[in-house]
mmCIF file of C-alpha atoms in Angstrom:
data_model
loop_
_atom_site.group_PDB
_atom_site.id
_atom_site.type_symbol
_atom_site.label_atom_id
_atom_site.label_comp_id
_atom_site.label_asym_id
_atom_site.label_seq_id
_atom_site.Cartn_x
_atom_site.Cartn_y
_atom_site.Cartn_z
ATOM 1 C CA UNK A 46 -11.661 87.839 -78.332
ATOM 2 C CA UNK A 47 -11.237 88.727 -81.963
ATOM 3 C CA UNK A 48 -10.266 92.230 -83.326
ATOM 4 C CA UNK A 49 -10.306 94.472 -86.213
ATOM 5 C CA UNK A 50 -9.374 97.337 -86.635
ATOM 6 C CA UNK A 51 -9.767 101.009 -89.660
ATOM 7 C CA UNK A 52 -8.134 103.155 -90.960
ATOM 8 C CA UNK A 53 -8.451 106.415 -90.722
ATOM 9 C CA UNK A 54 -10.821 106.430 -87.713
ATOM 10 C CA UNK A 55 -11.570 109.682 -89.527
ATOM 11 C CA UNK A 56 -11.199 111.851 -92.870
ATOM 12 C CA UNK A 57 -12.158 114.785 -93.837
ATOM 13 C CA UNK A 58 -11.385 115.291 -97.862
ATOM 14 C CA UNK A 59 -12.240 117.503 -100.763
ATOM 15 C CA UNK A 60 -15.480 116.933 -103.306
ATOM 16 C CA UNK A 61 -14.118 115.164 -106.371
ATOM 17 C CA UNK A 62 -10.835 113.292 -104.173
ATOM 18 C CA UNK A 63 -10.197 109.223 -104.157
ATOM 19 C CA UNK A 64 -10.453 108.231 -100.323
ATOM 20 C CA UNK A 65 -9.467 104.532 -98.879
ATOM 21 C CA UNK A 66 -10.303 103.405 -96.429
ATOM 22 C CA UNK A 67 -8.486 99.995 -94.382
ATOM 23 C CA UNK A 68 -10.104 97.139 -92.253
ATOM 24 C CA UNK A 69 -7.637 94.705 -91.473
ATOM 25 C CA UNK A 70 -8.279 91.187 -88.475
ATOM 26 C CA UNK A 71 -5.900 91.370 -86.214
ATOM 27 C CA UNK A 72 -5.130 87.748 -84.583
ATOM 28 C CA UNK A 73 -7.291 86.183 -87.459
ATOM 29 C CA UNK A 74 -7.307 85.260 -90.888
ATOM 30 C CA UNK A 75 -10.861 86.319 -92.592
ATOM 31 C CA UNK A 76 -11.982 85.137 -96.211
ATOM 32 C CA UNK A 77 -14.507 87.568 -95.620
ATOM 33 C CA UNK A 78 -15.251 91.108 -94.800
ATOM 34 C CA UNK A 79 -18.342 93.167 -95.235
ATOM 35 C CA UNK A 80 -18.372 96.835 -95.610
ATOM 36 C CA UNK A 81 -21.143 98.471 -94.305
ATOM 37 C CA UNK A 82 -22.260 102.280 -94.237
ATOM 38 C CA UNK A 83 -24.292 104.397 -91.830
ATOM 39 C CA UNK A 84 -25.946 108.130 -91.914
ATOM 40 C CA UNK A 85 -26.844 109.243 -89.051
ATOM 41 C CA UNK A 86 -29.905 107.903 -86.663
ATOM 42 C CA UNK A 87 -29.578 105.071 -89.413
ATOM 43 C CA UNK A 88 -29.434 101.637 -89.723
ATOM 44 C CA UNK A 89 -26.085 99.531 -90.982
ATOM 45 C CA UNK A 90 -26.581 98.962 -95.087
ATOM 46 C CA UNK A 91 -25.246 96.274 -96.541
ATOM 47 C CA UNK A 92 -22.258 97.527 -99.186
ATOM 48 C CA UNK A 93 -20.536 94.646 -100.520
ATOM 49 C CA UNK A 94 -19.352 91.158 -99.424
ATOM 50 C CA UNK A 95 -15.587 91.629 -99.660
ATOM 51 C CA UNK A 96 -13.647 87.652 -100.121
ATOM 52 C CA UNK A 97 -9.797 87.322 -100.468
ATOM 53 C CA UNK A 98 -8.142 86.442 -104.106
ATOM 54 C CA UNK A 99 -11.555 87.555 -105.755
ATOM 55 C CA UNK A 100 -14.224 89.884 -106.652
ATOM 56 C CA UNK A 101 -16.316 91.580 -104.408
ATOM 57 C CA UNK A 102 -20.330 90.932 -103.952
ATOM 58 C CA UNK A 103 -22.240 94.522 -104.561
ATOM 59 C CA UNK A 104 -25.562 94.692 -103.122
ATOM 60 C CA UNK A 105 -27.444 96.000 -104.994
ATOM 61 C CA UNK A 106 -28.050 99.380 -106.064
ATOM 62 C CA UNK A 107 -24.440 100.627 -105.001
ATOM 63 C CA UNK A 108 -22.240 101.341 -107.347
ATOM 64 C CA UNK A 109 -18.937 98.717 -107.635
ATOM 65 C CA UNK A 110 -17.591 101.285 -109.886
ATOM 66 C CA UNK A 111 -17.214 104.179 -107.039
ATOM 67 C CA UNK A 112 -16.498 101.759 -103.982
ATOM 68 C CA UNK A 113 -13.857 99.918 -105.631
ATOM 69 C CA UNK A 114 -12.520 96.911 -103.015
ATOM 70 C CA UNK A 115 -9.417 95.154 -102.811
ATOM 71 C CA UNK A 116 -9.643 91.911 -100.313
ATOM 72 C CA UNK A 117 -5.586 91.033 -101.284
ATOM 73 C CA UNK A 118 -4.352 89.147 -98.285
ATOM 74 C CA UNK A 119 -6.238 87.224 -95.393
ATOM 75 C CA UNK A 120 -6.424 90.200 -92.695
ATOM 76 C CA UNK A 121 -6.816 92.844 -95.352
ATOM 77 C CA UNK A 122 -9.598 94.305 -97.277
ATOM 78 C CA UNK A 123 -9.851 98.488 -98.549
ATOM 79 C CA UNK A 124 -12.925 100.320 -99.722
ATOM 80 C CA UNK A 125 -11.867 103.799 -102.017
ATOM 81 C CA UNK A 126 -14.292 105.568 -102.203
ATOM 82 C CA UNK A 127 -13.649 107.372 -105.969
ATOM 83 C CA UNK A 128 -14.521 111.163 -106.849
ATOM 84 C CA UNK A 129 -16.063 111.693 -103.451
ATOM 85 C CA UNK A 130 -18.428 114.157 -102.977
ATOM 86 C CA UNK A 131 -20.781 115.303 -99.622
ATOM 87 C CA UNK A 132 -23.424 112.545 -100.505
ATOM 88 C CA UNK A 133 -21.086 110.003 -99.431
ATOM 89 C CA UNK A 134 -20.460 111.454 -96.039
ATOM 90 C CA UNK A 135 -21.183 108.600 -93.903
ATOM 91 C CA UNK A 136 -20.359 106.728 -91.287
ATOM 92 C CA UNK A 137 -18.080 103.172 -93.141
ATOM 93 C CA UNK A 138 -17.609 100.567 -91.000
ATOM 94 C CA UNK A 139 -16.364 96.888 -91.800
ATOM 95 C CA UNK A 140 -16.197 93.752 -90.160
ATOM 96 C CA UNK A 141 -15.433 90.285 -90.530
ATOM 97 C CA UNK A 142 -15.599 86.865 -89.705
ATOM 98 C CA UNK A 143 -13.685 84.595 -87.890
ATOM 99 C CA UNK A 144 -14.261 80.834 -90.230
ATOM 100 C CA UNK A 145 -13.061 78.979 -86.640
ATOM 101 C CA UNK A 146 -16.590 80.715 -84.930
ATOM 102 C CA UNK A 147 -19.175 80.122 -87.495
ATOM 103 C CA UNK A 148 -21.286 82.848 -87.574
ATOM 104 C CA UNK A 149 -19.693 85.705 -86.089
ATOM 105 C CA UNK A 150 -18.513 88.659 -86.817
ATOM 106 C CA UNK A 151 -16.603 91.344 -85.482
ATOM 107 C CA UNK A 152 -17.214 94.662 -86.247
ATOM 108 C CA UNK A 153 -13.769 97.946 -87.196
ATOM 109 C CA UNK A 154 -15.060 100.919 -85.094
ATOM 110 C CA UNK A 155 -15.891 102.232 -88.304
ATOM 111 C CA UNK A 156 -14.696 105.675 -90.284
ATOM 112 C CA UNK A 157 -15.963 108.863 -90.735
ATOM 113 C CA UNK A 158 -16.183 110.416 -93.976
ATOM 114 C CA UNK A 159 -16.518 113.886 -94.257
ATOM 115 C CA UNK A 160 -16.670 115.866 -98.293
ATOM 116 C CA UNK A 161 -16.238 118.813 -98.607
ATOM 117 C CA UNK B 151 -33.443 89.201 -99.744
ATOM 118 C CA UNK B 152 -33.373 88.842 -96.122
ATOM 119 C CA UNK B 153 -35.707 91.696 -94.688
ATOM 120 C CA UNK B 154 -35.758 92.881 -91.465
ATOM 121 C CA UNK B 155 -38.353 95.279 -89.192
ATOM 122 C CA UNK B 156 -37.425 96.490 -85.650
ATOM 123 C CA UNK B 157 -40.431 98.034 -83.400
ATOM 124 C CA UNK B 158 -40.382 99.784 -81.984
ATOM 125 C CA UNK B 159 -38.486 102.783 -83.428
ATOM 126 C CA UNK B 160 -37.880 104.485 -79.964
ATOM 127 C CA UNK B 161 -38.766 103.168 -76.527
ATOM 128 C CA UNK B 162 -38.050 105.122 -73.679
ATOM 129 C CA UNK B 163 -38.635 103.388 -69.667
ATOM 130 C CA UNK B 164 -38.524 103.676 -65.897
ATOM 131 C CA UNK B 165 -34.503 102.485 -64.529
ATOM 132 C CA UNK B 166 -35.193 99.360 -62.998
ATOM 133 C CA UNK B 167 -38.529 98.039 -65.547
ATOM 134 C CA UNK B 168 -37.826 96.220 -67.964
ATOM 135 C CA UNK B 169 -37.387 96.398 -72.274
ATOM 136 C CA UNK B 170 -38.608 94.757 -74.709
ATOM 137 C CA UNK B 171 -37.442 95.193 -78.682
ATOM 138 C CA UNK B 172 -39.166 93.093 -80.831
ATOM 139 C CA UNK B 173 -38.369 92.039 -84.871
ATOM 140 C CA UNK B 174 -39.118 90.158 -87.559
ATOM 141 C CA UNK B 175 -37.833 88.316 -90.674
ATOM 142 C CA UNK B 176 -38.919 87.390 -93.986
ATOM 143 C CA UNK B 177 -36.340 84.544 -94.866
ATOM 144 C CA UNK B 178 -37.405 81.044 -93.524
ATOM 145 C CA UNK B 179 -34.029 80.531 -93.988
ATOM 146 C CA UNK B 180 -32.281 82.141 -91.820
ATOM 147 C CA UNK B 181 -30.815 80.951 -88.744
ATOM 148 C CA UNK B 182 -28.486 83.419 -87.162
ATOM 149 C CA UNK B 183 -29.829 85.934 -85.043
ATOM 150 C CA UNK B 184 -27.714 88.642 -83.558
ATOM 151 C CA UNK B 185 -28.416 91.298 -81.238
ATOM 152 C CA UNK B 186 -25.785 94.674 -81.293
ATOM 153 C CA UNK B 187 -25.942 97.523 -78.938
ATOM 154 C CA UNK B 188 -24.669 100.932 -80.493
ATOM 155 C CA UNK B 189 -23.243 103.492 -78.393
ATOM 156 C CA UNK B 190 -22.942 106.932 -80.655
ATOM 157 C CA UNK B 191 -19.978 107.392 -82.762
ATOM 158 C CA UNK B 192 -19.117 103.068 -81.980
ATOM 159 C CA UNK B 193 -18.629 100.277 -83.483
ATOM 160 C CA UNK B 194 -21.849 97.552 -83.202
ATOM 161 C CA UNK B 195 -21.221 95.789 -80.095
ATOM 162 C CA UNK B 196 -23.252 92.039 -79.802
ATOM 163 C CA UNK B 197 -25.422 91.378 -76.749
ATOM 164 C CA UNK B 198 -26.802 88.424 -76.778
ATOM 165 C CA UNK B 199 -26.922 85.558 -80.262
ATOM 166 C CA UNK B 200 -29.631 82.823 -80.541
ATOM 167 C CA UNK B 201 -29.610 79.525 -83.594
ATOM 168 C CA UNK B 202 -32.388 78.942 -85.112
ATOM 169 C CA UNK B 203 -31.867 75.286 -82.973
ATOM 170 C CA UNK B 204 -33.362 77.192 -79.863
ATOM 171 C CA UNK B 205 -36.263 79.467 -78.889
ATOM 172 C CA UNK B 206 -34.439 81.377 -76.140
ATOM 173 C CA UNK B 207 -31.165 81.785 -74.822
ATOM 174 C CA UNK B 208 -30.169 83.781 -71.585
ATOM 175 C CA UNK B 209 -27.839 85.789 -70.769
ATOM 176 C CA UNK B 210 -27.981 87.695 -67.024
ATOM 177 C CA UNK B 211 -30.419 90.033 -67.517
ATOM 178 C CA UNK B 212 -30.736 89.696 -70.841
ATOM 179 C CA UNK B 213 -33.233 87.448 -73.127
ATOM 180 C CA UNK B 214 -33.745 86.057 -76.588
ATOM 181 C CA UNK B 215 -36.894 84.325 -77.616
ATOM 182 C CA UNK B 216 -37.031 83.281 -82.118
ATOM 183 C CA UNK B 217 -40.202 81.881 -83.311
ATOM 184 C CA UNK B 218 -39.494 80.338 -86.336
ATOM 185 C CA UNK B 219 -42.769 79.509 -87.552
ATOM 186 C CA UNK B 220 -43.853 83.150 -87.263
ATOM 187 C CA UNK B 221 -40.501 84.472 -88.121
ATOM 188 C CA UNK B 222 -40.417 86.583 -84.740
ATOM 189 C CA UNK B 223 -37.668 87.078 -82.433
ATOM 190 C CA UNK B 224 -37.054 90.000 -79.533
ATOM 191 C CA UNK B 225 -35.026 91.439 -76.935
ATOM 192 C CA UNK B 226 -35.958 91.543 -73.487
ATOM 193 C CA UNK B 227 -34.131 93.480 -71.001
ATOM 194 C CA UNK B 228 -34.600 93.022 -67.486
ATOM 195 C CA UNK B 229 -33.803 95.316 -64.402
ATOM 196 C CA UNK B 230 -32.503 98.265 -67.017
ATOM 197 C CA UNK B 231 -30.332 100.800 -65.932
ATOM 198 C CA UNK B 232 -28.722 104.258 -67.169
ATOM 199 C CA UNK B 233 -26.129 102.226 -69.160
ATOM 200 C CA UNK B 234 -28.802 100.466 -71.070
ATOM 201 C CA UNK B 235 -29.128 103.678 -72.899
ATOM 202 C CA UNK B 236 -28.168 102.987 -76.371
ATOM 203 C CA UNK B 237 -29.398 101.811 -80.409
ATOM 204 C CA UNK B 238 -30.044 98.553 -80.299
ATOM 205 C CA UNK B 239 -30.576 96.517 -83.858
ATOM 206 C CA UNK B 240 -31.265 93.287 -83.941
ATOM 207 C CA UNK B 241 -30.253 90.962 -86.947
ATOM 208 C CA UNK B 242 -31.010 88.089 -89.379
ATOM 209 C CA UNK B 243 -28.482 85.854 -91.026
ATOM 210 C CA UNK B 244 -27.952 82.455 -93.165
ATOM 211 C CA UNK B 245 -25.501 80.246 -92.399
ATOM 212 C CA UNK B 246 -23.522 80.468 -95.962
ATOM 213 C CA UNK B 247 -19.580 81.123 -97.483
ATOM 214 C CA UNK B 248 -20.761 84.294 -97.248
ATOM 215 C CA UNK B 249 -22.813 84.825 -93.811
ATOM 216 C CA UNK B 250 -24.070 88.536 -94.500
ATOM 217 C CA UNK B 251 -25.752 89.928 -91.939
ATOM 218 C CA UNK B 252 -28.967 92.100 -92.420
ATOM 219 C CA UNK B 253 -29.539 95.269 -90.052
ATOM 220 C CA UNK B 254 -32.629 95.996 -89.019
ATOM 221 C CA UNK B 255 -34.090 99.819 -88.706
ATOM 222 C CA UNK B 256 -32.557 99.461 -84.771
ATOM 223 C CA UNK B 257 -33.770 100.993 -81.855
ATOM 224 C CA UNK B 258 -33.248 103.829 -79.677
ATOM 225 C CA UNK B 259 -33.626 102.764 -75.714
ATOM 226 C CA UNK B 260 -33.565 105.758 -73.147
ATOM 227 C CA UNK B 261 -33.372 104.699 -69.620
ATOM 228 C CA UNK B 262 -35.071 107.867 -67.528
ATOM 229 C CA UNK B 263 -33.637 107.573 -64.077
#
């Protein structure tokens, strides 16, 4: 099946710094990728839809200047958490849709972000 | 936008018994309904999905039913086993160029030995 990877798997940073998370589709080209955030014991909340070659579409309430998304190629999307604060600590998960399989989405393994 | 509600939030069943998780959705345009199993600290894993052109789908011990009129869909797990213990999420999606998936709030399923 299709494989989506994320890097890093976990990261600890100081408050005020920026952190970049990468999401890669390893064996298919993904024109669309999605970024989710999951707080402990909660559901996955969609943050934004990442479109290759164009601007990301953010969900209501998600600050686009704080969560920068870049989808520069058909296999890579990045999420940068700028000026991170402790409340940004969460599990960030990306997913990618394989156009050949219509609406099936494949999830990355997630990135655990801890902001001190 | 789409809103997915899921019940119950926690469910404990005796090993060997059946478990049922129910969801409702709000957007009548939604036509794809996946179910995910998530273990602690891991990615969601697709266990079964159903599209709006069918009312029921079964895969071994897992089945999903869909009532488009009532905007209800349910997950049924029969002959539960300890390894079924996890958090289960229902979700809904409308096929389009975006195809974003909206998740329910999750059900923590515990199987009692």
